[in-house]
Short mmCIF file of C-alpha atoms and ligand atoms in Angstrom, two decimals:
data_model
loop_
_atom_site.label_atom_id
_atom_site.label_comp_id
_atom_site.label_asym_id
_atom_site.label_seq_id
_atom_site.Cartn_x
_atom_site.Cartn_y
_atom_site.Cartn_z
CA MET A 1 -2.03 -17.28 15.60
CA ARG A 2 1.07 -15.47 16.76
CA ILE A 3 1.27 -11.69 16.88
CA GLU A 4 4.46 -10.56 15.17
CA SER A 5 3.60 -6.92 14.60
CA ALA A 6 0.79 -4.47 15.26
CA GLU A 7 0.41 -0.89 14.13
CA PHE A 8 -2.25 1.79 14.22
CA VAL A 9 -2.99 2.83 10.64
CA VAL A 10 -5.87 5.28 10.47
CA SER A 11 -8.82 6.74 12.34
CA ALA A 12 -11.67 7.46 9.94
CA VAL A 13 -15.36 8.27 9.76
CA LYS A 14 -15.96 8.14 6.03
CA ARG A 15 -15.46 5.41 3.49
CA GLY A 16 -13.04 7.48 1.48
CA SER A 17 -10.56 7.42 4.36
CA PHE A 18 -10.68 3.67 5.05
CA PRO A 19 -7.55 1.65 4.13
CA LYS A 20 -7.37 0.66 0.49
CA ASP A 21 -4.89 -2.21 0.66
CA ALA A 22 -7.73 -4.78 0.61
CA LEU A 23 -6.45 -6.91 3.50
CA PRO A 24 -8.96 -9.05 5.42
CA GLU A 25 -10.68 -7.27 8.33
CA VAL A 26 -12.27 -8.30 11.61
CA ALA A 27 -14.54 -5.73 13.30
CA LEU A 28 -15.01 -5.32 17.04
CA ILE A 29 -18.55 -4.50 18.09
CA GLY A 30 -20.05 -3.84 21.50
CA ARG A 31 -21.50 -1.38 23.94
CA SER A 32 -19.56 1.65 24.91
CA ASN A 33 -17.16 0.98 27.79
CA VAL A 34 -17.44 -2.81 27.46
CA GLY A 35 -13.71 -3.09 26.78
CA LYS A 36 -13.22 -3.23 22.99
CA SER A 37 -10.11 -1.06 22.92
CA SER A 38 -8.66 -2.85 25.97
CA LEU A 39 -9.23 -6.18 24.25
CA ILE A 40 -7.24 -5.00 21.22
CA ASN A 41 -4.34 -3.97 23.45
CA THR A 42 -4.38 -7.29 25.29
CA LEU A 43 -4.59 -9.36 22.11
CA LEU A 44 -1.78 -7.43 20.49
CA LYS A 45 0.25 -7.15 23.71
CA ALA A 46 0.52 -3.45 22.96
CA LYS A 47 -0.49 -1.40 25.98
CA GLY A 48 -1.80 2.01 24.95
CA LEU A 49 -2.00 1.21 21.22
CA ALA A 50 -5.80 1.60 21.35
CA LYS A 51 -6.95 4.46 23.59
CA THR A 52 -9.07 3.31 26.52
CA SER A 53 -11.02 5.21 29.15
CA SER A 54 -13.22 4.58 32.14
CA THR A 55 -15.63 7.14 30.64
CA PRO A 56 -17.97 5.61 28.02
CA GLY A 57 -17.72 6.94 24.48
CA LYS A 58 -13.95 7.09 24.16
CA THR A 59 -13.78 5.63 20.66
CA ARG A 60 -15.88 7.84 18.36
CA THR A 61 -14.29 7.01 15.04
CA ILE A 62 -13.45 3.83 13.17
CA ASN A 63 -9.89 2.81 13.99
CA PHE A 64 -7.85 0.43 11.87
CA TYR A 65 -4.98 -1.62 13.35
CA ARG A 66 -2.85 -3.69 10.97
CA VAL A 67 -1.67 -6.99 12.45
CA ASN A 68 1.27 -9.06 11.13
CA GLY A 69 0.94 -7.04 7.92
CA GLU A 70 -1.80 -9.57 7.20
CA PHE A 71 -5.17 -8.29 8.43
CA TYR A 72 -6.90 -5.43 10.24
CA PHE A 73 -8.63 -5.19 13.58
CA VAL A 74 -11.29 -2.54 13.19
CA ASP A 75 -12.26 -0.86 16.46
CA LEU A 76 -15.76 0.55 16.00
CA PRO A 77 -17.39 3.17 18.23
CA GLY A 78 -19.40 1.63 21.04
CA PHE A 79 -23.16 1.94 21.10
CA GLY A 80 -25.44 2.87 23.94
CA TYR A 81 -24.01 5.79 25.83
CA ALA A 82 -26.16 8.88 26.52
CA GLU A 83 -28.82 7.82 24.07
CA VAL A 84 -32.29 6.36 24.37
CA PRO A 85 -32.06 2.56 24.19
CA LYS A 86 -34.43 1.99 21.24
CA ARG A 87 -33.12 4.81 19.11
CA MET A 88 -29.51 4.31 20.01
CA LEU A 89 -29.04 1.13 18.04
CA LYS A 90 -30.60 2.85 15.01
CA SER A 91 -28.29 5.88 14.95
CA TRP A 92 -25.26 3.78 15.74
CA GLU A 93 -26.29 1.29 13.05
CA GLY A 94 -26.27 4.14 10.57
CA MET A 95 -22.63 4.92 11.27
CA VAL A 96 -21.48 1.33 11.53
CA ASP A 97 -23.55 0.37 8.47
CA GLY A 98 -21.47 2.88 6.53
CA TYR A 99 -18.48 0.71 7.34
CA ILE A 100 -19.99 -2.79 7.15
CA GLU A 101 -22.12 -2.41 4.02
CA GLY A 102 -20.12 -3.42 1.00
CA ARG A 103 -16.80 -3.57 2.88
CA GLU A 104 -15.03 -6.10 0.67
CA GLY A 105 -12.38 -7.28 3.10
CA LEU A 106 -14.68 -7.74 6.09
CA ARG A 107 -14.46 -11.41 7.09
CA GLY A 108 -16.19 -11.41 10.44
CA ALA A 109 -17.18 -9.62 13.62
CA ILE A 110 -16.25 -10.04 17.24
CA VAL A 111 -19.10 -9.06 19.52
CA ILE A 112 -17.87 -8.13 22.97
CA LEU A 113 -20.28 -8.49 25.85
CA ASP A 114 -19.79 -7.85 29.54
CA ALA A 115 -19.76 -11.23 31.31
CA ARG A 116 -21.72 -9.61 34.17
CA ARG A 117 -24.66 -8.49 32.02
CA THR A 118 -27.59 -10.55 30.87
CA PHE A 119 -28.25 -10.98 27.16
CA GLY A 120 -31.20 -8.67 26.50
CA GLU A 121 -33.33 -7.42 23.65
CA THR A 122 -30.61 -5.02 22.48
CA GLU A 123 -28.19 -7.93 22.10
CA GLU A 124 -30.86 -10.03 20.33
CA ASN A 125 -31.40 -7.20 17.84
CA LEU A 126 -27.68 -6.74 17.37
CA TYR A 127 -27.11 -10.41 16.56
CA ASP A 128 -30.11 -10.60 14.24
CA TRP A 129 -28.82 -7.55 12.38
CA LEU A 130 -25.24 -8.86 12.19
CA ASN A 131 -26.28 -12.36 11.14
CA GLY A 132 -27.99 -10.79 8.13
CA PHE A 133 -24.57 -9.97 6.68
CA GLY A 134 -23.60 -13.63 6.46
CA PHE A 135 -20.14 -13.50 7.98
CA PRO A 136 -19.02 -15.36 11.13
CA VAL A 137 -19.68 -13.66 14.46
CA VAL A 138 -17.47 -14.57 17.42
CA THR A 139 -18.83 -13.78 20.89
CA VAL A 140 -16.52 -12.68 23.70
CA LEU A 141 -17.60 -12.39 27.34
CA THR A 142 -15.15 -9.95 28.82
CA LYS A 143 -14.23 -8.65 32.29
CA THR A 144 -14.35 -12.19 33.73
CA ASP A 145 -11.84 -10.98 36.34
CA LYS A 146 -14.71 -9.07 37.95
CA LEU A 147 -16.65 -12.27 38.60
CA LYS A 148 -16.11 -15.27 40.85
CA ARG A 149 -15.22 -18.48 38.97
CA GLY A 150 -18.63 -19.96 39.76
CA GLU A 151 -20.30 -16.91 38.24
CA VAL A 152 -18.16 -17.16 35.10
CA ALA A 153 -19.15 -20.82 34.74
CA GLU A 154 -22.79 -19.87 35.25
CA ALA A 155 -22.59 -17.19 32.52
CA ALA A 156 -20.93 -19.67 30.12
CA ARG A 157 -23.68 -22.21 30.86
CA ALA A 158 -26.40 -19.68 30.10
CA TYR A 159 -24.77 -18.85 26.75
CA ARG A 160 -24.53 -22.48 25.74
CA LYS A 161 -28.33 -22.46 25.54
CA ASN A 162 -28.37 -19.19 23.61
CA PRO A 163 -28.86 -19.94 19.90
CA ARG A 164 -27.47 -16.56 18.85
CA ALA A 165 -24.21 -16.76 20.78
CA PRO A 166 -23.61 -20.38 21.79
CA HIS A 167 -19.81 -20.58 22.18
CA PRO A 168 -18.50 -17.43 23.83
CA VAL A 169 -14.80 -16.94 24.49
CA LEU A 170 -14.30 -16.09 28.18
CA PHE A 171 -11.93 -13.16 28.29
CA SER A 172 -10.23 -10.66 30.56
CA ALA A 173 -8.02 -7.80 29.47
CA VAL A 174 -6.65 -7.76 33.03
CA THR A 175 -5.62 -11.40 33.46
CA GLY A 176 -5.24 -12.28 29.77
CA GLU A 177 -7.73 -15.13 30.12
CA GLY A 178 -8.98 -16.23 26.69
CA ARG A 179 -6.27 -14.48 24.69
CA THR A 180 -4.93 -17.64 23.04
CA GLU A 181 -8.38 -19.02 22.31
CA LEU A 182 -9.60 -15.75 20.82
CA LEU A 183 -6.53 -15.46 18.56
CA LYS A 184 -7.23 -18.99 17.34
CA ARG A 185 -10.88 -18.13 16.60
CA ILE A 186 -9.80 -14.97 14.77
CA GLY A 187 -7.33 -17.01 12.71
CA GLU A 188 -10.22 -19.25 11.64
CA VAL A 189 -12.22 -16.19 10.60
CA ILE A 190 -9.52 -14.61 8.46
CA ARG A 191 -8.16 -17.88 7.01
CA PRO A 192 -11.18 -20.22 6.84
CA ASP A 193 -9.41 -22.32 4.16
CA VAL A 194 -6.41 -23.07 6.39
CA ALA A 195 -8.29 -23.71 9.66
CA GLY A 196 -9.83 -27.02 10.62
P1 LIG B 1 -15.63 2.97 24.06
O1 LIG B 1 -14.43 3.30 23.26
O2 LIG B 1 -16.14 4.05 24.92
O3 LIG B 1 -16.71 2.34 23.24
O4 LIG B 1 -15.20 1.83 25.15
P2 LIG B 1 -14.40 0.48 24.92
O5 LIG B 1 -15.38 -0.62 24.67
O6 LIG B 1 -13.31 0.64 23.94
O7 LIG B 1 -13.83 0.23 26.40
P3 LIG B 1 -12.34 0.46 26.96
O8 LIG B 1 -11.42 -0.58 26.39
O9 LIG B 1 -11.97 1.88 26.81
O10 LIG B 1 -12.55 0.06 28.49
C1 LIG B 1 -13.50 0.70 29.31
C2 LIG B 1 -13.14 0.52 30.78
O11 LIG B 1 -13.23 -0.86 31.15
C3 LIG B 1 -11.71 0.95 31.11
O12 LIG B 1 -11.71 1.54 32.40
C4 LIG B 1 -10.94 -0.37 31.12
O13 LIG B 1 -9.80 -0.35 31.95
C5 LIG B 1 -11.99 -1.33 31.67
N1 LIG B 1 -11.79 -2.72 31.21
C6 LIG B 1 -11.72 -3.14 29.93
N2 LIG B 1 -11.56 -4.49 29.86
C7 LIG B 1 -11.50 -4.91 31.14
C8 LIG B 1 -11.36 -6.22 31.75
O14 LIG B 1 -11.23 -7.26 31.09
N3 LIG B 1 -11.37 -6.25 33.12
C9 LIG B 1 -11.54 -5.15 33.88
N4 LIG B 1 -11.56 -5.30 35.20
N5 LIG B 1 -11.67 -3.91 33.36
C10 LIG B 1 -11.66 -3.80 32.00
MG1 LIG B 2 -12.86 2.17 22.71
#
């Protein structure tokens, strides 16, 4: 997929404010500070389009970016900052549920994980919850620039044996690694009939 145009459309917290033009949507999900907003900027080659910060909890609302006039990237608030691990997923789920539940145009999710972190119980719960919705989930291991190549290969190997997230896209918002592959995977999610 080529990026021809990208524009910020709306920042919303309630259903009533979400876009109503019924275009397909792909949602970005991950821990706070993992690099969701940076990934959007790198994919769209639009530095500063999505606000990023080294302080966790930058994105607190649901942000819609229209791409090629064809679909939306939906940047969701990150989970897991300043909250107790068990409860955090619950309260965050509540907010994100308000978006995901019954969202007609939602075609799939991109889960963004830090390539340096191990896949723990929180991630297992997240995938089990997301898989219940029945749409495709694409896994991205980001910040690969912070690892040595051997460590990146090791992380990829570990994921190959992970039934929940077997084919992660290796990505870096700094080097642009994985950009082309991720755009291809997103194209397959929004146009499953054309891909293949
Ligand atoms: P919230 O909005 O708080 O949920 O965070 P986010 O997931 O949107 O993260 P954001 O894109 O704001 O990035 C968080 C920090 O990680 C920033 O300091 C980014 O510069 C940095 N970062 C993001 N992606 C990468 C990457 O691929 N490599 C490196 N080295 N740093 C990155
Ligand atoms: Mg953000």
